[in-house]
Each structure stands twice: as structure tokens, then as C-alpha cells.
Coordinates of C-alpha atoms and ligand atoms in Angstrom, one line a residue:
X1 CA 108.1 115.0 122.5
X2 CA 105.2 117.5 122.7
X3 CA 103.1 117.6 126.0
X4 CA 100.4 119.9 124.6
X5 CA 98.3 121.3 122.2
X6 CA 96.8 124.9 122.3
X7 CA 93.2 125.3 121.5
X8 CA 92.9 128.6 121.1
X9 CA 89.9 131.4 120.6
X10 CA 90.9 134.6 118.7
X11 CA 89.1 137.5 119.0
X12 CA 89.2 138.9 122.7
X13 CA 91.1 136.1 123.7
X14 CA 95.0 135.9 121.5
X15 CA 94.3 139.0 120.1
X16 CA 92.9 142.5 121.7
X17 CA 89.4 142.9 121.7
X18 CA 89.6 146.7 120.6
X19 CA 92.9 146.7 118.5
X20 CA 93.1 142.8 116.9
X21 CA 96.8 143.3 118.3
X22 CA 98.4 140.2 119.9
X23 CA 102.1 142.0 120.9
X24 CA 101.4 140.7 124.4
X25 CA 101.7 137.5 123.5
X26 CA 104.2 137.0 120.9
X27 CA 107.2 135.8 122.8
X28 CA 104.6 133.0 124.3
X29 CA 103.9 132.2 120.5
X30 CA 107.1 132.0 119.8
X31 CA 108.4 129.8 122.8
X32 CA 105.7 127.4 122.5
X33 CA 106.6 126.9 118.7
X34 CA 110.3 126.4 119.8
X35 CA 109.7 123.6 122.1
X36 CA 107.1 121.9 119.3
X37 CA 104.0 122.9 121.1
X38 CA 100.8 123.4 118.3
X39 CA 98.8 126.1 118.6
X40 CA 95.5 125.9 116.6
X41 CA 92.7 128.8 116.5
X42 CA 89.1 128.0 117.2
X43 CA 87.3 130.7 116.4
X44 CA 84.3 132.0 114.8
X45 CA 86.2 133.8 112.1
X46 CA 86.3 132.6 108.5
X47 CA 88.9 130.5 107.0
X48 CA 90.4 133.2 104.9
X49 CA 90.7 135.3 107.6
X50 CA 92.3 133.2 110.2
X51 CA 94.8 132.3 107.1
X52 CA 95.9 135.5 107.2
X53 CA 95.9 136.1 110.8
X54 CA 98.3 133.0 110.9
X55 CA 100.5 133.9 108.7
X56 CA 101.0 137.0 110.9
X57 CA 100.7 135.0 113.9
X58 CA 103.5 132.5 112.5
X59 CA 101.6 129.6 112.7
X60 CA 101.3 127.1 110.2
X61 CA 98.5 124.1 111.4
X62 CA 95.4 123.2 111.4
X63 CA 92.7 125.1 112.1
X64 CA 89.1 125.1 113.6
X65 CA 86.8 128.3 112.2
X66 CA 82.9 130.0 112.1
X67 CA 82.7 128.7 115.6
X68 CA 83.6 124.8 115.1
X69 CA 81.0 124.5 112.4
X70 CA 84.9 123.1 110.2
X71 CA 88.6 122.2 110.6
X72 CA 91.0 123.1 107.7
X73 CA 94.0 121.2 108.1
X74 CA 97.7 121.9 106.3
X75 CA 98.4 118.2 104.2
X76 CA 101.4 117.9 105.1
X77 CA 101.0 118.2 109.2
X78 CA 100.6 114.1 109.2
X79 CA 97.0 113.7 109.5
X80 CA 95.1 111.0 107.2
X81 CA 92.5 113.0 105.4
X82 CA 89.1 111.5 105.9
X83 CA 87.6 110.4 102.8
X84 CA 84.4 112.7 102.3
X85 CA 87.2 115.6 103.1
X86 CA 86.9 118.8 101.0
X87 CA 89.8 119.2 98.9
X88 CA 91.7 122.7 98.8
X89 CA 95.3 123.4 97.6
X90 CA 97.4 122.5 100.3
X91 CA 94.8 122.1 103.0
X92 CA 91.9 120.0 103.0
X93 CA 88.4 120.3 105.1
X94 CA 86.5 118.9 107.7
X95 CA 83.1 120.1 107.7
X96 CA 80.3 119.2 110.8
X97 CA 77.1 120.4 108.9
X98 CA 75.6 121.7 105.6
X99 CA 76.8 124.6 104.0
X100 CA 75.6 128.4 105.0
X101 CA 73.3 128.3 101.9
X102 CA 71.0 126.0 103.5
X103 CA 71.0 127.4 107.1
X104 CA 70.1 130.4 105.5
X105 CA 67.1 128.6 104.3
X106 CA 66.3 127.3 107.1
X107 CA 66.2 131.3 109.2
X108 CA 64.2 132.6 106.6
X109 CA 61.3 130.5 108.3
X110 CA 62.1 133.1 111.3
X111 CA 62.1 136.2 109.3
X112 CA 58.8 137.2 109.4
X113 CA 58.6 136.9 113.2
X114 CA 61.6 137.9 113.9
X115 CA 63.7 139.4 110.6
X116 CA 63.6 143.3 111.8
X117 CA 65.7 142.3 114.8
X118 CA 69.0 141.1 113.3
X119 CA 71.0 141.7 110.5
X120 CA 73.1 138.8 108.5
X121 CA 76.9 140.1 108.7
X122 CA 77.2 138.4 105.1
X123 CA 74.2 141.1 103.5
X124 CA 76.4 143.9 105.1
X125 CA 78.5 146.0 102.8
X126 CA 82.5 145.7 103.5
X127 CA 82.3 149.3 104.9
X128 CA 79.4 148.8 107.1
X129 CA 81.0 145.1 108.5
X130 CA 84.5 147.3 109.1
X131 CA 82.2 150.2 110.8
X132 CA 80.5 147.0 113.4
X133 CA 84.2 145.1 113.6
X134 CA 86.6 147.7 113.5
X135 CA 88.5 145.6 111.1
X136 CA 90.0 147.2 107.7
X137 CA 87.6 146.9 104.7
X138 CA 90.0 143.7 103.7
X139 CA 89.8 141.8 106.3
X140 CA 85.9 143.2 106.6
X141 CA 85.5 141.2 103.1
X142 CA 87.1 138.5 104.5
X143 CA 84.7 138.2 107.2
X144 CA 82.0 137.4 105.3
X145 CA 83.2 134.7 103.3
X146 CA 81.1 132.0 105.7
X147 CA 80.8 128.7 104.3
X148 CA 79.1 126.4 107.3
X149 CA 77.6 129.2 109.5
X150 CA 75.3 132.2 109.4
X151 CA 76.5 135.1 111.3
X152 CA 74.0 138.0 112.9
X153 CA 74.3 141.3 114.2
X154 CA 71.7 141.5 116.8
X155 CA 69.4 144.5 117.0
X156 CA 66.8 143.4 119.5
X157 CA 67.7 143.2 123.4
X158 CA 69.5 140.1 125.4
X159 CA 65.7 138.7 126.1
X160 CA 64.4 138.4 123.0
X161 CA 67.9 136.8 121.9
X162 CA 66.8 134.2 124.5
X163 CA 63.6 133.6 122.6
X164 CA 65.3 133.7 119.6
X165 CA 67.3 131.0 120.0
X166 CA 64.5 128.4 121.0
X167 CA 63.2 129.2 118.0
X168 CA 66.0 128.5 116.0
X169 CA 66.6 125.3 118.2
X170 CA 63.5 124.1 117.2
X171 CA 64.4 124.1 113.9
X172 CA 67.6 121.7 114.7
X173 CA 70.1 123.9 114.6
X174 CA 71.4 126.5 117.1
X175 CA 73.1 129.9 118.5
X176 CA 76.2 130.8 119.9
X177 CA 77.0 133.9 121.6
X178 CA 80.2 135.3 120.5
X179 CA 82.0 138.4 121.5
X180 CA 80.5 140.1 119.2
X181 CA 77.7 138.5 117.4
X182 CA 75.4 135.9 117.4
X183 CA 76.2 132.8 115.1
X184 CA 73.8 129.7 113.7
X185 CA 75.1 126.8 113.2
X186 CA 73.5 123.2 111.9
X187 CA 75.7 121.3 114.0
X188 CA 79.1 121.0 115.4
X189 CA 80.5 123.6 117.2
X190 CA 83.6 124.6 119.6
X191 CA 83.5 121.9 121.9
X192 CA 82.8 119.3 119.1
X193 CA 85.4 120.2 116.8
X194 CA 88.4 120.7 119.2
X195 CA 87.6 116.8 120.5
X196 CA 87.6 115.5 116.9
X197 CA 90.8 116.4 116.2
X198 CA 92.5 116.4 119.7
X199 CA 91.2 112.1 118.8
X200 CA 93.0 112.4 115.2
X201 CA 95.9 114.2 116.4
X202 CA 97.3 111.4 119.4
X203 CA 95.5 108.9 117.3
X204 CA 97.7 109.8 113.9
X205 CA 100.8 111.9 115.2
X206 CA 102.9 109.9 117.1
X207 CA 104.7 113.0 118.8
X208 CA 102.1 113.9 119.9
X209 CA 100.3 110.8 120.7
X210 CA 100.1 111.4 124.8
X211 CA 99.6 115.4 124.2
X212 CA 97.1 117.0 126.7
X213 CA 94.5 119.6 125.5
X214 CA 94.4 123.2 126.5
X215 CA 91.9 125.2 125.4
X216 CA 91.7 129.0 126.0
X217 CA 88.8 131.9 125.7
X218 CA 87.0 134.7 126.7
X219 CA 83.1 134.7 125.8
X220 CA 80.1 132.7 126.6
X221 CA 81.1 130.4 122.8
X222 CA 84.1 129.3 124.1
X223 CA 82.2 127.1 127.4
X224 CA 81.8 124.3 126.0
X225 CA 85.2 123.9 124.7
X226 CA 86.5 125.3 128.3
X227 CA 85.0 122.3 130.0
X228 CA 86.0 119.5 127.2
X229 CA 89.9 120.1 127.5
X230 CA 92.5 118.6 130.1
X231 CA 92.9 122.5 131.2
X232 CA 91.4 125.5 130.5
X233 CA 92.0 129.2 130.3
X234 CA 89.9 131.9 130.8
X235 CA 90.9 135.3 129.5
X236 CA 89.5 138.2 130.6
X237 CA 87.7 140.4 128.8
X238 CA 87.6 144.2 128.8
X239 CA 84.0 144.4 127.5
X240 CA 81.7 141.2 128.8
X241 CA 81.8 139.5 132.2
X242 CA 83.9 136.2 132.1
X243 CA 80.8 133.4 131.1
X244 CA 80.3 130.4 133.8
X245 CA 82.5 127.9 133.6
X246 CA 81.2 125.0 135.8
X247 CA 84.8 122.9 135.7
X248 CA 86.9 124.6 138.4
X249 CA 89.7 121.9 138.6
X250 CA 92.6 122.7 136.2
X251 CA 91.0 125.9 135.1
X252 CA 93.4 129.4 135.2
X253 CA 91.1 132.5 135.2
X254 CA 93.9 135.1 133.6
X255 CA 93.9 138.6 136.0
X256 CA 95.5 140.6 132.5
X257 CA 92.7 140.6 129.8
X258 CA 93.1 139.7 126.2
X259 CA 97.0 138.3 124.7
X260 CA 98.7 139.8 127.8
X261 CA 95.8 137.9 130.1
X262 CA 96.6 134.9 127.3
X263 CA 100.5 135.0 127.4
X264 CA 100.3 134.9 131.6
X265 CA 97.1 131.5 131.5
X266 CA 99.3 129.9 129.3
X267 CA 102.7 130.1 130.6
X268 CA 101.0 128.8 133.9
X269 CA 98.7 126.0 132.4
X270 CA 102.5 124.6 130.6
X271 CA 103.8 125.2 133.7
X272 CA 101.4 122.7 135.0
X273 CA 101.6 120.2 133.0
X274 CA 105.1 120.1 132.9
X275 CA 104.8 119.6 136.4
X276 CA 102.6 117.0 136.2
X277 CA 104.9 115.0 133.1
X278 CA 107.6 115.1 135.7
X279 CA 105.7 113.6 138.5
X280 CA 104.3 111.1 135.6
X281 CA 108.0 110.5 134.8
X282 CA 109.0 109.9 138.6
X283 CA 106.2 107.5 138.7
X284 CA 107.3 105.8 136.0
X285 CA 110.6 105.6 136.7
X286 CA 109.8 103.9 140.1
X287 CA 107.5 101.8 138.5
X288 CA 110.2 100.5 136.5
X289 CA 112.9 99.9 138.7
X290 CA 110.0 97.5 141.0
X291 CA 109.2 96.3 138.2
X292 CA 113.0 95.2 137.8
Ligands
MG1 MG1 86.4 135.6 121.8

């Protein structure tokens, strides 16, 4: 029986916000999958590239990508698929809002205003996206294959990103603040999407019916999430200052940044709740025999 299951930002957070490398944290990876814990990214990347960063990875679940804005789950990981679901191979889709076409749309009511000061990471060459990213030109391509979420490269300073986003909150959709970039989305998001299947997960797998959610990250896009699990990590981050996080019960703030800073949260959050499942067991136990 399963007592978790890891929500889990990428970039910064399991992998290195420089080098993409996640060494630091593969026995954790591989311990958690011994013992039947999931662990499922929630990131902004695209589907196609956190396929292939699970494959490496060696995980084979769902997944929650371009910041929450859809959830691609495996069909054979025991989950009912809902009916308006996409349909995809072996895999199908869970999607919060309209497609990227129409968001796009929807900015180019900002552009005259505000067009000069960002840059859609989709209009990008592969070359340029692997020059901003410091991905390969592969993964680069793969980057840009958004399907529910606009992604910008922000020229203009922190204020004006500020304004920027009330503007595009007036048209009813909004920003998040990645590591990185800045992303639109028409709804859904982190937070959002790691609830609605934490729900379908204890609701549909009975292994994992009393699991608690752990989510982990490193920027100000992973907050929300942060405060909507049982625990939370946050990992360090060599280039931005950890975000607020108003929740400070069953939070672990990592002191190593990145998958080592992610290895050491999430050994101690397990830790935790393993803890707690024993007292739970104790109390049960006691329960019982008054009971009797
Ligand atoms: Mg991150």
C-alpha cells in the first residue's frame, strides 16, 4: 500500500537549473519507485518533452504539463478516462482550457500596446529557443510544441510584467512566472490540475485510495500547488530567491538546491509521513482493541 504521491516541478526543481541533470536524485527516484510511490511531473514543459525526460527519468505515469493548463495519463495506470478526454495512443488527455491557437488570439489584442516587450517562445527558431534554454536543438523543437498555453520570453523589466499581467487578466486568462519565462494560460493551472487528479487517483486506484499529496518546486509557478498538497517542498534555487509560501506547517525548505536540494526534501517529507502512518496505525490499532 502506497502512502504518497509526488507532485513534482522539473526544471530547477528534479532537474539542475543550469545542466537539466537530475544525478542527485536518482537513487531517491529509484527507491520511491521500489516501494510503489508515483512520481508525476508538473511542469510547464510540453508533453513531448516531459515524455522524453521520463523515459530517462524511468517513470512511466501520468503527467501534468505547460504549467497545469493538461494532464496526459498512461491507459493502462487504472484511471477511468473522462468522456470529453482526448484520445492519443496509449495515453489519453485531460485539458483545462482552449487550445494555444485561441489564446494566441486573444494576446494579439495586447500587441500593439505591449508586443515589442516579449517574444512568443513558439515564433523562435529551434537555435534561438536552445540559445535562451540551453537545451539541445531537439529538445529546443520540442519545447515549442505547446498545445493549451502560450509561452513568452520577456524583454521589458519586472514592473511592466506586473502591468502586463492585469492586462491579460482582464482578458480572463492569466500569467505565471516560471523559472524562466512567463506563461498564459486560459485557465487551469498548477494548483488546479494536481487536485484534479490527486481526487481521481484515491477516488479510482484503490492502492492508492488514502495516499497523501506531496508536491515539490522552486519558482514563484509552483505556489499555488505548494500550498494545495498535504506537504510541500521547496527547492532552492541557484538563480531566484525561494517565492512566499504562506503555509508553513508541513512545508521542508531544502538547504541543497535543485535534485540534490530535491533528493534531501523528499527523503524527509516520506520520512514524515511514514511517521505519521505509524502513529495512524498505533491509533488504530488501539482503537480496535477498545473497540473489542
Ligand atoms: Mg521550476
Amino acid at each position: 500500500m502506497s502512502s504518497a504521491v509526488i507532485y513534482t516541478d522539473l526544471d530547477g526543481t528534479l532537474l539542475d537549473h543550469h545542466t537539466y541533470s537530475f544525478d542527485a536524485a536518482r537513487s531517491t527516484i529509484a527507491a520511491l519507485s521500489e516501494r510503489g510511490i508515483p512520481v508525476i511531473p508538473c511542469t510547464s514543459k510540453t508533453r513531448s518533452e516531459t515524455a522524453k525526460l521520463m523515459e530517462a527519468l524511468g517513470l512511466d505515469g501520468p503527467m501534468i504539463v505547460e504549467n497545469g493548463a493538461a494532464i496526459w495519463v498512461p491507459k493502462d495506470w487504472g484511471l477511468d478516462r473522462p468522456e470529453n478526454a482526448d484520445d492519443d495512443g496509449d495515453a489519453w488527455g485531460h485539458s483545462f482550457g482552449p487550445s494555444r491557437g485561441v489564446i494566441r488570439r486573444q494576446l494579439a489584442i495586447l500587441n500593439i500596446e505591449w508586443g515589442n516587450r516579449y517574444q512568443s517562445l513558439c515564433d523562435l527558431s529551434d537555435k534561438q529557443v536552445a540559445a535562451v534554454t540551453g537545451l539541445d536543438l531537439d529538445s529546443a523543437a520540442r519545447a515549442k510544441q505547446r498545445q493549451h498555453s502560450e509561452t513568452l520570453v520577456w524583454l521589458g523589466t519586472p514592473a511592466d510584467r506586473k502591468a502586463f499581467a492585469a492586462h491579460v487578466q482582464a482578458l480572463d486568462m492569466h500569467c505565471v512566472q516560471g523559472g524562466r519565462f512567463v506563461h498564459v494560460l486560459a485557465s487551469g493551472g498548477k494548483a488546479e490540475a494536481v487536485s484534479w487528479l490527486h481526487n481521481k487517483i484515491r477516488k479510482e486506484r484503490c492502492d492508492l485510495e488514502l495516499a497523501r499529496s506531496l508536491s515539490a518546486g522552486d519558482a514563484e509557478n509552483d505556489v499555488e500547488m505548494l500550498e494545495v498538497t498535504d506537504l510541500a517542498l521547496l527547492v532552492r534555487s541557484p538563480v531566484n530567491e525561494p517565492p512566499t509560501v504562506r503555509r508553513q506547517c508541513r512545508l521542508v525548505i531544502s538547504d541543497a538546491m535543485g535534485p540534490a536540494g530535491w533528493a534531501e526534501g523528499i527523503e524527509a517529507l516520506i520520512e514524515r509521513v511514514e511517521e505519521e502512518e505509524g502513529r495512524g496505525r498505533l491509533l488504530s490499532k488501539r482503537h480496535d482493541h477498545n473497540a473489542a
